[in-house]
Amino acid sequence: MYDVLIAGYGPTGMLAAILLGRAGHKVAVIERYKTLYNLPRVGIVHDDVLRMFQEIRIIDRVLPATCFLPTYEMGFHGEVLLSNDVAEMEIHGWPEMTSVYQPAFEAELDATAKSLTSVDVFQGWNATGLKHDADGVEVTAENASGTSRTFEGKYLIGADGGNSFVRAALDIGYEDLGFDQAWLVIDGLQKRRRGNRPALRQFCEPEQPGMTMQMGPDHRRWSFMIFDDETPEEALKPENIWKRLDRPEGGTPADFEIIRAVNYQFRSLIAEHRQDGRVLLAGDSAHQVPPFLAQGMCSGFRDAHNIAWKLDLVLHGLAAPALLETYEAERAPNARVTVIESMNVGQNVNERAPDKVRIRNDQLRALQKQMDETGEKSLIAFRVPDIEGGFTGDNGSGGGVQVGQGTVATRNREGRFDDLVSHGFVIIARDGDARAALDSDMHAFWAELGGKIVHFGNPDRGLKDVDKYFTGLMDRLGCDVVVKRPDYYAFDTCRTVADLPALLADLRHRLNAPERQAHAE
């Protein structure tokens, strides 16, 4: 009997396995392919995903496979209609968008998962059957030789992609939001450098909508819409690939080796629901996102991160199983907004009606002029919304707000907040003594959650807020205390440390964890 079964060993399944395995839970991952795909699919990750790489301690090995993209451009026949600066540092302590070569970070995820004695990875096993009831889950799988095996677990995470066996077995349908386009994706390994290609540019050209970007330090990606009068097979012919790349932002066989050319159907799909008893869907099995905001895998990582800490508490008996119901309440609305915004960008970029193209181009030119005059940034890159509802309190004004990681310092060390403080639940306080505000019972409860307490403002026993991120956050929220959840969101805030005991009592009540025996006596 495993604590958690995971169907699918793509990035979402890998991250879930690592987080749960590191928390001490016995995990089995069931994957139909014998080896990793070893070619790129993901091209961009966002600041919160880099923070997750930081959390699982692979960021230093991933960074050499990344490349910061300083601008996001929308172009029309060589004219840059709008150039948007990408933030070099966003709230999670990393660049707003970073291009990455997927096989490099996937190899690190794979090595980390397999290094954990609590994680068993079964590659080459195709799931063929699923049973679940109030007591657990059974997944039957078969390998290439026809051998069958049954895996038993307390919970199952279905992270097995857009053609998810788990979702189909549960008879969970997709809601189609209406975006459905055929695209050709081309990845090239750079043979020689040429400095005039854009970092990231959308081709807002009605005769050939497309995109190009630098992908990590040594690769480049192009994507082009496939029209109705061209079959996917025709688009994949080498002569037609190079014909599409015959443009200023393209390349020649002397410039690039084509390592991957594939047809994709870009869709906007959302699972009708994400949970059925002890089974939870994550990643592409729960939503399919058009790629125009580079949020597909990032959304899957957010799913895995949300599920993992909640399953950890439930499996350790520190929360009632009902906590898992907040997964759908939090992630489903968030994913829906992400899908819709990605659709909107795609539909704007891919506009083909001549009159609408002229209007769009004029609007973008006017926006660029306004930006040049004011110095203000027009945000194209999508920021993930805060949580509304789910596992948040209602004592203060900050429940569900994202809690970033500014630069902080101790007496002898300076660095990112997570590196100096650690992860998980954290009470972040200023003015007053949060530790003294809690009685022994509440200290015991907080310790059982693995919670930390940090202070700003007292150099003898606290941290220095080097870049004033936390001071600014608390000023904005009108509080002196933030209680951070393990997944970078605030459970709630309170105005002063005197209000902290009531806030933690609310958190304990919502977890529905057993009361401390000393308190009961």
Short mmCIF file of C-alpha atoms in Angstrom, two decimals:
data_model
loop_
_atom_site.label_atom_id
_atom_site.label_comp_id
_atom_site.label_asym_id
_atom_site.label_seq_id
_atom_site.Cartn_x
_atom_site.Cartn_y
_atom_site.Cartn_z
CA MET A 1 0.00 0.00 0.00
CA TYR A 2 1.49 3.30 -1.13
CA ASP A 3 0.48 6.61 0.37
CA VAL A 4 0.13 8.19 -3.06
CA LEU A 5 0.01 6.82 -6.60
CA ILE A 6 0.87 9.19 -9.43
CA ALA A 7 -0.11 8.42 -13.00
CA GLY A 8 2.23 10.24 -15.37
CA TYR A 9 5.91 11.12 -15.09
CA GLY A 10 6.01 14.43 -16.89
CA PRO A 11 7.10 17.56 -15.02
CA THR A 12 3.83 17.81 -13.03
CA GLY A 13 4.04 14.20 -11.84
CA MET A 14 7.75 14.55 -11.12
CA LEU A 15 7.26 17.61 -8.94
CA ALA A 16 4.41 15.98 -7.01
CA ALA A 17 6.54 12.88 -6.43
CA ILE A 18 9.48 14.94 -5.17
CA LEU A 19 7.43 17.09 -2.80
CA LEU A 20 5.55 14.13 -1.33
CA GLY A 21 8.60 11.87 -1.24
CA ARG A 22 10.64 14.48 0.58
CA ALA A 23 7.83 14.79 3.11
CA GLY A 24 8.29 11.10 3.93
CA HIS A 25 5.36 9.58 2.06
CA LYS A 26 5.62 6.36 0.07
CA VAL A 27 4.97 7.22 -3.58
CA ALA A 28 4.63 5.11 -6.73
CA VAL A 29 4.76 6.77 -10.14
CA ILE A 30 3.30 4.85 -13.09
CA GLU A 31 4.47 5.98 -16.54
CA ARG A 32 3.73 4.30 -19.86
CA TYR A 33 6.99 5.36 -21.57
CA LYS A 34 10.23 3.59 -20.66
CA THR A 35 12.40 6.69 -20.95
CA LEU A 36 12.08 10.44 -20.74
CA TYR A 37 11.00 12.17 -23.94
CA ASN A 38 14.28 14.12 -24.01
CA LEU A 39 13.06 16.81 -26.42
CA PRO A 40 11.68 20.24 -25.51
CA ARG A 41 7.99 21.00 -25.19
CA VAL A 42 8.03 23.74 -22.57
CA GLY A 43 9.89 26.87 -23.64
CA ILE A 44 9.30 29.40 -20.86
CA VAL A 45 8.90 29.23 -17.09
CA HIS A 46 7.74 32.01 -14.76
CA ASP A 47 9.10 33.32 -11.48
CA ASP A 48 6.99 31.09 -9.23
CA VAL A 49 8.17 27.97 -11.09
CA LEU A 50 11.81 29.01 -10.68
CA ARG A 51 11.00 29.41 -6.98
CA MET A 52 9.77 25.80 -6.96
CA PHE A 53 13.05 24.69 -8.56
CA GLN A 54 14.74 26.62 -5.76
CA GLU A 55 12.57 24.86 -3.17
CA ILE A 56 13.52 21.36 -4.34
CA ARG A 57 17.17 22.41 -4.58
CA ILE A 58 17.81 22.00 -8.30
CA ILE A 59 17.83 25.68 -9.32
CA ASP A 60 21.63 25.96 -9.54
CA ARG A 61 21.73 23.01 -11.96
CA VAL A 62 18.80 24.32 -14.00
CA LEU A 63 20.02 27.91 -14.46
CA PRO A 64 22.73 27.02 -17.05
CA ALA A 65 19.90 25.80 -19.33
CA THR A 66 18.00 29.10 -19.08
CA CYS A 67 18.14 32.42 -20.88
CA PHE A 68 16.50 35.64 -19.71
CA LEU A 69 14.28 37.20 -22.38
CA PRO A 70 14.37 40.99 -21.82
CA THR A 71 11.55 41.91 -24.20
CA TYR A 72 8.23 40.54 -25.42
CA GLU A 73 7.49 41.96 -28.87
CA MET A 74 4.50 42.01 -31.15
CA GLY A 75 5.66 42.48 -34.74
CA PHE A 76 4.15 43.03 -38.17
CA HIS A 77 6.36 42.44 -41.23
CA GLY A 78 9.48 43.52 -39.37
CA GLU A 79 7.87 46.49 -37.63
CA VAL A 80 7.75 46.18 -33.86
CA LEU A 81 4.25 47.31 -32.98
CA LEU A 82 4.77 46.95 -29.26
CA SER A 83 7.83 46.08 -27.19
CA ASN A 84 7.18 45.17 -23.59
CA ASP A 85 10.02 44.99 -21.05
CA VAL A 86 10.17 41.79 -19.03
CA ALA A 87 10.93 42.30 -15.33
CA GLU A 88 14.33 41.02 -14.30
CA MET A 89 12.96 40.40 -10.81
CA GLU A 90 9.36 39.61 -9.90
CA ILE A 91 7.76 39.00 -6.52
CA HIS A 92 8.88 35.37 -6.24
CA GLY A 93 12.51 36.43 -6.44
CA TRP A 94 13.20 35.44 -10.05
CA PRO A 95 12.69 36.95 -13.52
CA GLU A 96 9.13 37.41 -14.73
CA MET A 97 9.75 35.05 -17.65
CA THR A 98 12.77 32.87 -18.41
CA SER A 99 13.30 30.68 -21.45
CA VAL A 100 14.50 27.18 -20.66
CA TYR A 101 15.59 24.03 -22.44
CA GLN A 102 13.21 21.42 -21.04
CA PRO A 103 15.33 18.26 -21.23
CA ALA A 104 17.84 19.87 -18.86
CA PHE A 105 15.39 20.62 -16.06
CA GLU A 106 13.46 17.39 -16.68
CA ALA A 107 16.67 15.41 -16.19
CA GLU A 108 17.19 17.16 -12.84
CA LEU A 109 13.62 16.43 -11.76
CA ASP A 110 14.07 12.79 -12.77
CA ALA A 111 17.35 12.42 -10.88
CA THR A 112 15.90 14.07 -7.78
CA ALA A 113 12.76 11.92 -7.75
CA LYS A 114 14.75 8.70 -8.22
CA SER A 115 17.20 9.67 -5.47
CA LEU A 116 14.40 9.51 -2.89
CA THR A 117 14.07 6.11 -1.24
CA SER A 118 10.39 6.78 -0.62
CA VAL A 119 9.66 7.19 -4.36
CA ASP A 120 9.35 4.24 -6.75
CA VAL A 121 9.22 5.09 -10.46
CA PHE A 122 7.73 2.45 -12.75
CA GLN A 123 8.49 3.44 -16.33
CA GLY A 124 7.16 1.33 -19.17
CA TRP A 125 3.89 0.52 -17.37
CA ASN A 126 0.65 1.52 -19.07
CA ALA A 127 -2.35 2.04 -16.79
CA THR A 128 -5.26 -0.13 -17.91
CA GLY A 129 -7.64 -0.20 -14.95
CA LEU A 130 -8.74 2.01 -12.07
CA LYS A 131 -10.83 1.28 -8.99
CA HIS A 132 -11.40 3.62 -6.08
CA ASP A 133 -13.60 3.74 -3.03
CA ALA A 134 -13.71 5.40 0.37
CA ASP A 135 -10.70 3.41 1.58
CA GLY A 136 -8.23 3.71 -1.29
CA VAL A 137 -7.30 3.41 -4.95
CA GLU A 138 -6.15 0.55 -7.17
CA VAL A 139 -4.45 1.08 -10.52
CA THR A 140 -3.81 -1.89 -12.79
CA ALA A 141 -0.96 -1.48 -15.27
CA GLU A 142 0.65 -3.60 -17.96
CA ASN A 143 4.17 -3.54 -19.39
CA ALA A 144 5.37 -4.26 -22.93
CA SER A 145 5.71 -8.00 -22.28
CA GLY A 146 2.09 -8.25 -21.19
CA THR A 147 2.81 -8.60 -17.48
CA SER A 148 0.06 -7.08 -15.35
CA ARG A 149 0.48 -5.51 -11.93
CA THR A 150 -1.86 -3.83 -9.47
CA PHE A 151 -0.75 -0.81 -7.45
CA GLU A 152 -2.62 0.11 -4.27
CA GLY A 153 -2.58 3.56 -2.74
CA LYS A 154 -4.45 5.80 -0.37
CA TYR A 155 -4.68 8.55 -3.00
CA LEU A 156 -4.07 8.93 -6.74
CA ILE A 157 -2.88 11.99 -8.67
CA GLY A 158 -3.77 11.82 -12.34
CA ALA A 159 -0.98 13.78 -14.05
CA ASP A 160 -1.03 11.75 -17.24
CA GLY A 161 -1.52 14.48 -19.82
CA GLY A 162 -4.17 15.67 -22.21
CA ASN A 163 -5.15 12.12 -23.19
CA SER A 164 -5.40 11.16 -19.53
CA PHE A 165 -6.36 7.58 -18.80
CA VAL A 166 -7.31 8.60 -15.26
CA ARG A 167 -9.71 11.32 -16.38
CA ALA A 168 -11.31 8.99 -18.93
CA ALA A 169 -11.63 6.18 -16.38
CA LEU A 170 -13.45 8.57 -14.05
CA ASP A 171 -15.69 9.67 -16.95
CA ILE A 172 -14.77 13.31 -16.38
CA GLY A 173 -15.34 15.38 -19.49
CA TYR A 174 -13.69 18.56 -20.75
CA GLU A 175 -15.41 21.91 -21.05
CA ASP A 176 -14.34 23.40 -24.39
CA LEU A 177 -13.89 27.19 -24.27
CA GLY A 178 -13.65 27.41 -28.04
CA PHE A 179 -9.99 27.81 -29.02
CA ASP A 180 -8.93 25.12 -31.50
CA GLN A 181 -6.05 25.75 -33.93
CA ALA A 182 -3.46 23.58 -35.69
CA TRP A 183 0.11 24.80 -35.30
CA LEU A 184 3.56 23.71 -36.40
CA VAL A 185 6.26 23.89 -33.71
CA ILE A 186 9.91 23.87 -34.81
CA ASP A 187 12.89 23.61 -32.45
CA GLY A 188 16.41 24.24 -33.68
CA LEU A 189 19.87 23.75 -32.18
CA GLN A 190 21.98 26.80 -32.92
CA LYS A 191 25.06 26.10 -35.08
CA ARG A 192 26.29 29.69 -35.28
CA ARG A 193 25.27 32.86 -33.52
CA ARG A 194 23.57 35.78 -35.18
CA GLY A 195 22.75 38.66 -32.87
CA ASN A 196 19.81 40.27 -34.64
CA ARG A 197 17.09 37.74 -33.92
CA PRO A 198 14.48 38.89 -31.40
CA ALA A 199 14.44 37.40 -27.92
CA LEU A 200 10.67 36.79 -28.12
CA ARG A 201 8.39 38.04 -30.87
CA GLN A 202 4.85 37.27 -31.93
CA PHE A 203 4.26 37.51 -35.69
CA CYS A 204 0.95 39.41 -35.95
CA GLU A 205 0.78 38.75 -39.67
CA PRO A 206 -2.53 37.56 -41.13
CA GLU A 207 -0.89 35.60 -43.95
CA GLN A 208 1.28 33.70 -41.43
CA PRO A 209 0.69 34.12 -37.69
CA GLY A 210 3.59 32.80 -35.70
CA MET A 211 6.20 33.27 -33.00
CA THR A 212 9.90 32.90 -32.33
CA MET A 213 11.99 32.95 -29.18
CA GLN A 214 15.38 32.03 -27.85
CA MET A 215 14.99 28.80 -25.87
CA GLY A 216 17.72 28.43 -23.30
CA PRO A 217 21.26 29.42 -24.32
CA ASP A 218 21.62 27.23 -27.43
CA HIS A 219 18.18 26.59 -28.95
CA ARG A 220 15.47 28.56 -30.73
CA ARG A 221 11.78 27.86 -31.24
CA TRP A 222 9.41 28.94 -33.98
CA SER A 223 5.67 28.27 -34.11
CA PHE A 224 3.43 28.85 -37.13
CA MET A 225 -0.29 28.47 -37.67
CA ILE A 226 -1.26 25.72 -40.14
CA PHE A 227 -4.08 26.76 -42.44
CA ASP A 228 -7.07 24.69 -43.50
CA ASP A 229 -5.73 24.19 -47.03
CA GLU A 230 -2.53 22.57 -45.74
CA THR A 231 -2.38 19.16 -44.10
CA PRO A 232 -0.19 18.63 -41.03
CA GLU A 233 1.81 16.11 -43.06
CA GLU A 234 2.55 18.77 -45.70
CA ALA A 235 3.62 21.24 -43.02
CA LEU A 236 6.17 18.76 -41.68
CA LYS A 237 8.00 18.25 -44.96
CA PRO A 238 11.57 19.63 -44.65
CA GLU A 239 11.20 21.91 -47.67
CA ASN A 240 8.07 23.48 -46.14
CA ILE A 241 9.73 23.86 -42.73
CA TRP A 242 12.64 25.79 -44.27
CA LYS A 243 10.24 27.80 -46.42
CA ARG A 244 8.52 29.04 -43.26
CA LEU A 245 11.89 29.84 -41.72
CA ASP A 246 12.89 31.94 -44.75
CA ARG A 247 12.30 35.25 -43.00
CA PRO A 248 14.45 37.77 -41.06
CA GLU A 249 13.59 36.13 -37.71
CA GLY A 250 14.13 32.63 -39.11
CA GLY A 251 17.18 30.67 -40.10
CA THR A 252 18.89 28.41 -42.62
CA PRO A 253 20.41 24.91 -42.44
CA ALA A 254 23.74 26.66 -41.92
CA ASP A 255 22.35 28.39 -38.83
CA PHE A 256 20.36 25.61 -37.17
CA GLU A 257 19.92 21.87 -36.92
CA ILE A 258 16.22 21.07 -36.66
CA ILE A 259 15.91 18.76 -33.66
CA ARG A 260 12.13 18.67 -33.49
CA ALA A 261 9.22 19.57 -35.75
CA VAL A 262 5.75 18.55 -34.63
CA ASN A 263 2.13 19.43 -35.17
CA TYR A 264 0.10 20.54 -32.16
CA GLN A 265 -3.58 21.22 -31.80
CA PHE A 266 -3.78 24.23 -29.48
CA ARG A 267 -6.97 23.94 -27.43
CA SER A 268 -8.70 25.59 -24.49
CA LEU A 269 -10.11 22.79 -22.36
CA ILE A 270 -10.97 22.57 -18.66
CA ALA A 271 -11.92 19.37 -16.83
CA GLU A 272 -15.50 19.44 -15.55
CA HIS A 273 -14.09 18.75 -12.10
CA ARG A 274 -10.69 17.91 -10.61
CA GLN A 275 -11.48 15.51 -7.80
CA ASP A 276 -13.42 12.29 -7.48
CA GLY A 277 -13.04 10.93 -3.96
CA ARG A 278 -9.40 9.99 -3.44
CA VAL A 279 -8.41 10.80 -7.04
CA LEU A 280 -7.20 14.27 -8.09
CA LEU A 281 -6.38 15.53 -11.59
CA ALA A 282 -3.39 17.80 -12.24
CA GLY A 283 -1.67 19.39 -15.20
CA ASP A 284 -2.92 18.78 -18.73
CA SER A 285 -5.35 16.14 -17.50
CA ALA A 286 -7.16 18.99 -15.69
CA HIS A 287 -6.72 21.79 -18.25
CA GLN A 288 -5.20 22.44 -21.68
CA VAL A 289 -3.90 25.97 -22.15
CA PRO A 290 -3.12 27.69 -25.48
CA PRO A 291 0.61 28.48 -25.33
CA PHE A 292 0.53 32.23 -25.96
CA LEU A 293 1.26 33.14 -22.34
CA ALA A 294 3.57 30.16 -21.67
CA GLN A 295 1.40 28.97 -18.79
CA GLY A 296 0.74 25.29 -19.59
CA MET A 297 3.41 23.49 -17.56
CA CYS A 298 3.52 26.34 -15.08
CA SER A 299 -0.16 25.69 -14.32
CA GLY A 300 0.62 22.00 -13.82
CA PHE A 301 3.40 22.87 -11.37
CA ARG A 302 0.97 25.05 -9.42
CA ASP A 303 -1.44 22.12 -9.29
CA ALA A 304 1.22 19.76 -7.95
CA HIS A 305 2.42 22.32 -5.40
CA ASN A 306 -1.12 22.89 -4.14
CA ILE A 307 -1.94 19.19 -3.89
CA ALA A 308 1.33 18.13 -2.25
CA TRP A 309 1.23 20.17 0.96
CA LYS A 310 -2.45 19.38 1.50
CA LEU A 311 -1.95 15.65 0.99
CA ASP A 312 1.04 15.82 3.32
CA LEU A 313 -1.09 17.21 6.17
CA VAL A 314 -3.92 14.77 5.54
CA LEU A 315 -1.61 11.75 5.39
CA HIS A 316 0.11 12.84 8.61
CA GLY A 317 -3.25 13.20 10.36
CA LEU A 318 -2.85 16.96 10.77
CA ALA A 319 -5.84 17.83 8.61
CA ALA A 320 -9.15 16.27 7.72
CA PRO A 321 -9.53 14.84 4.20
CA ALA A 322 -11.92 17.70 3.49
CA LEU A 323 -8.85 19.93 3.12
CA LEU A 324 -8.32 18.30 -0.29
CA GLU A 325 -11.60 19.77 -1.49
CA THR A 326 -9.99 23.20 -1.37
CA TYR A 327 -7.69 22.10 -4.22
CA GLU A 328 -10.44 22.44 -6.79
CA ALA A 329 -11.85 25.55 -5.13
CA GLU A 330 -8.47 27.26 -5.49
CA ARG A 331 -6.96 25.91 -8.68
CA ALA A 332 -10.01 25.59 -10.95
CA PRO A 333 -10.88 29.33 -11.04
CA ASN A 334 -7.19 30.20 -11.31
CA ALA A 335 -6.71 27.82 -14.25
CA ARG A 336 -9.86 29.08 -15.97
CA VAL A 337 -8.60 32.68 -15.91
CA THR A 338 -5.24 31.50 -17.22
CA VAL A 339 -6.84 29.62 -20.12
CA ILE A 340 -9.09 32.54 -21.02
CA GLU A 341 -6.28 35.10 -20.96
CA SER A 342 -4.11 32.80 -23.08
CA MET A 343 -6.97 32.49 -25.57
CA ASN A 344 -7.41 36.26 -25.71
CA VAL A 345 -3.74 36.86 -26.49
CA GLY A 346 -3.78 34.13 -29.12
CA GLN A 347 -6.89 35.46 -30.81
CA ASN A 348 -5.41 38.97 -30.87
CA VAL A 349 -2.07 37.84 -32.28
CA ASN A 350 -3.69 35.55 -34.85
CA GLU A 351 -6.29 37.99 -36.16
CA ARG A 352 -6.66 37.62 -39.94
CA ALA A 353 -9.58 39.90 -40.87
CA PRO A 354 -7.98 42.91 -42.69
CA ASP A 355 -10.10 45.59 -40.99
CA LYS A 356 -9.52 44.13 -37.53
CA VAL A 357 -5.80 43.78 -38.24
CA ARG A 358 -5.57 47.51 -39.09
CA ILE A 359 -7.43 48.47 -35.92
CA ARG A 360 -5.25 46.19 -33.76
CA ASN A 361 -2.03 47.52 -35.29
CA ASP A 362 -3.07 51.12 -34.75
CA GLN A 363 -3.99 50.37 -31.14
CA LEU A 364 -0.63 48.72 -30.48
CA ARG A 365 1.27 51.61 -32.11
CA ALA A 366 -0.65 54.09 -29.98
CA LEU A 367 0.08 52.08 -26.87
CA GLN A 368 3.77 51.99 -27.74
CA LYS A 369 3.80 55.79 -28.16
CA GLN A 370 2.11 56.20 -24.79
CA MET A 371 4.66 53.91 -23.15
CA ASP A 372 7.53 55.82 -24.74
CA GLU A 373 6.15 59.12 -23.44
CA THR A 374 5.28 58.01 -19.91
CA GLY A 375 7.87 55.32 -19.28
CA GLU A 376 5.11 53.07 -17.99
CA LYS A 377 5.05 49.40 -18.78
CA SER A 378 2.13 47.77 -20.52
CA LEU A 379 2.01 44.31 -19.02
CA ILE A 380 1.63 41.63 -21.65
CA ALA A 381 2.94 38.75 -19.57
CA PHE A 382 0.11 37.33 -17.48
CA ARG A 383 0.32 37.46 -13.69
CA VAL A 384 -1.39 34.59 -11.91
CA PRO A 385 -4.29 35.89 -9.81
CA ASP A 386 -4.49 35.58 -6.05
CA ILE A 387 -6.72 32.93 -4.46
CA GLU A 388 -10.32 33.74 -3.66
CA GLY A 389 -11.95 31.18 -1.40
CA GLY A 390 -10.52 27.78 -0.56
CA PHE A 391 -8.19 27.42 2.42
CA THR A 392 -7.90 31.02 3.54
CA GLY A 393 -8.98 32.91 6.63
CA ASP A 394 -11.22 35.93 6.87
CA ASN A 395 -9.68 37.73 9.85
CA GLY A 396 -7.55 40.15 7.85
CA SER A 397 -7.27 41.56 4.36
CA GLY A 398 -4.59 39.26 2.97
CA GLY A 399 -6.08 35.77 2.77
CA GLY A 400 -5.13 34.27 -0.61
CA VAL A 401 -2.58 36.97 -1.51
CA GLN A 402 0.69 35.76 -3.00
CA VAL A 403 3.64 36.03 -0.62
CA GLY A 404 6.84 36.59 -2.55
CA GLN A 405 10.41 36.27 -1.38
CA GLY A 406 12.39 39.44 -1.13
CA THR A 407 16.05 39.66 -0.23
CA VAL A 408 16.63 39.38 3.52
CA ALA A 409 19.65 39.27 5.80
CA THR A 410 20.74 37.88 9.14
CA ARG A 411 23.75 39.18 11.04
CA ASN A 412 26.15 37.31 8.78
CA ARG A 413 24.24 36.25 5.68
CA GLU A 414 22.14 37.80 2.92
CA GLY A 415 19.97 36.00 0.38
CA ARG A 416 16.52 35.05 -0.81
CA PHE A 417 13.89 34.61 1.89
CA ASP A 418 13.29 30.89 1.25
CA ASP A 419 16.99 30.06 1.42
CA LEU A 420 17.41 31.77 4.79
CA VAL A 421 14.06 30.85 6.35
CA SER A 422 13.09 27.54 4.67
CA HIS A 423 9.73 26.57 3.23
CA GLY A 424 6.35 25.47 4.54
CA PHE A 425 4.18 27.45 6.93
CA VAL A 426 5.80 30.69 8.13
CA ILE A 427 4.61 33.42 10.47
CA ILE A 428 6.15 36.67 9.19
CA ALA A 429 5.90 39.47 11.74
CA ARG A 430 7.11 42.98 12.46
CA ASP A 431 6.66 45.12 15.59
CA GLY A 432 6.06 42.98 18.63
CA ASP A 433 7.02 39.46 19.62
CA ALA A 434 5.01 36.80 17.78
CA ARG A 435 6.55 33.99 19.81
CA ALA A 436 5.56 35.57 23.11
CA ALA A 437 2.01 36.07 21.83
CA LEU A 438 1.45 32.30 21.55
CA ASP A 439 0.83 29.94 24.47
CA SER A 440 2.44 26.51 24.74
CA ASP A 441 -0.53 24.75 23.15
CA MET A 442 -0.41 26.96 20.08
CA HIS A 443 3.38 26.64 19.88
CA ALA A 444 2.95 22.85 19.89
CA PHE A 445 0.35 23.06 17.11
CA TRP A 446 2.58 25.30 15.00
CA ALA A 447 5.61 23.06 15.56
CA GLU A 448 3.62 20.01 14.48
CA LEU A 449 2.88 21.76 11.18
CA GLY A 450 6.60 22.39 10.80
CA GLY A 451 5.89 26.12 11.01
CA LYS A 452 8.57 28.79 11.33
CA ILE A 453 8.36 32.25 12.94
CA VAL A 454 10.44 35.16 11.64
CA HIS A 455 10.56 38.82 12.63
CA PHE A 456 11.62 41.96 10.87
CA GLY A 457 12.74 45.12 12.60
CA ASN A 458 14.81 43.79 15.49
CA PRO A 459 18.39 43.14 14.35
CA ASP A 460 19.21 41.21 17.52
CA ARG A 461 16.65 38.45 16.91
CA GLY A 462 15.22 38.93 13.44
CA LEU A 463 15.79 39.50 9.78
CA LYS A 464 16.62 42.64 7.87
CA ASP A 465 14.20 43.41 5.04
CA VAL A 466 16.93 44.35 2.56
CA ASP A 467 14.79 45.33 -0.42
CA LYS A 468 11.75 46.31 1.69
CA TYR A 469 9.54 43.73 -0.02
CA PHE A 470 7.89 42.49 3.18
CA THR A 471 7.54 45.98 4.61
CA GLY A 472 5.78 47.03 1.43
CA LEU A 473 3.54 43.97 1.47
CA MET A 474 2.47 44.58 5.07
CA ASP A 475 1.92 48.27 4.43
CA ARG A 476 -0.27 47.41 1.46
CA LEU A 477 -2.28 44.88 3.44
CA GLY A 478 -2.50 47.01 6.58
CA CYS A 479 -1.02 44.38 8.88
CA ASP A 480 1.98 43.49 11.02
CA VAL A 481 1.63 39.70 10.64
CA VAL A 482 1.32 37.44 7.58
CA VAL A 483 0.80 33.69 7.92
CA LYS A 484 2.21 32.10 4.78
CA ARG A 485 1.09 28.71 3.49
CA PRO A 486 3.59 26.26 1.97
CA ASP A 487 2.57 27.19 -1.58
CA TYR A 488 3.48 30.92 -1.49
CA TYR A 489 0.02 32.20 -0.61
CA ALA A 490 -1.10 33.83 2.62
CA PHE A 491 -3.56 31.94 4.77
CA ASP A 492 -4.43 35.25 6.38
CA THR A 493 -3.04 38.38 7.99
CA CYS A 494 -3.65 40.21 11.26
CA ARG A 495 -3.19 43.80 12.28
CA THR A 496 -0.89 43.18 15.26
CA VAL A 497 0.82 40.22 16.96
CA ALA A 498 -1.85 40.42 19.66
CA ASP A 499 -4.32 39.11 17.06
CA LEU A 500 -2.11 36.18 16.06
CA PRO A 501 -3.52 33.57 18.52
CA ALA A 502 -7.02 34.05 17.09
CA LEU A 503 -5.70 33.75 13.54
CA LEU A 504 -3.89 30.47 14.30
CA ALA A 505 -6.96 29.15 16.11
CA ASP A 506 -8.91 29.80 12.93
CA LEU A 507 -6.28 27.99 10.87
CA ARG A 508 -6.41 24.98 13.21
CA HIS A 509 -10.19 24.96 13.07
CA ARG A 510 -10.18 25.00 9.27
CA LEU A 511 -7.67 22.17 9.15
CA ASN A 512 -9.92 20.25 11.53
CA ALA A 513 -6.83 18.66 13.03
CA PRO A 514 -7.13 16.87 16.38
CA GLU A 515 -6.90 19.21 19.35
CA ARG A 516 -3.71 18.89 21.36
CA GLN A 517 -4.13 16.43 24.19
CA ALA A 518 -2.74 18.89 26.73
CA HIS A 519 -5.36 21.41 25.71
CA ALA A 520 -8.14 18.80 26.00
CA GLU A 521 -7.00 17.92 29.51
#
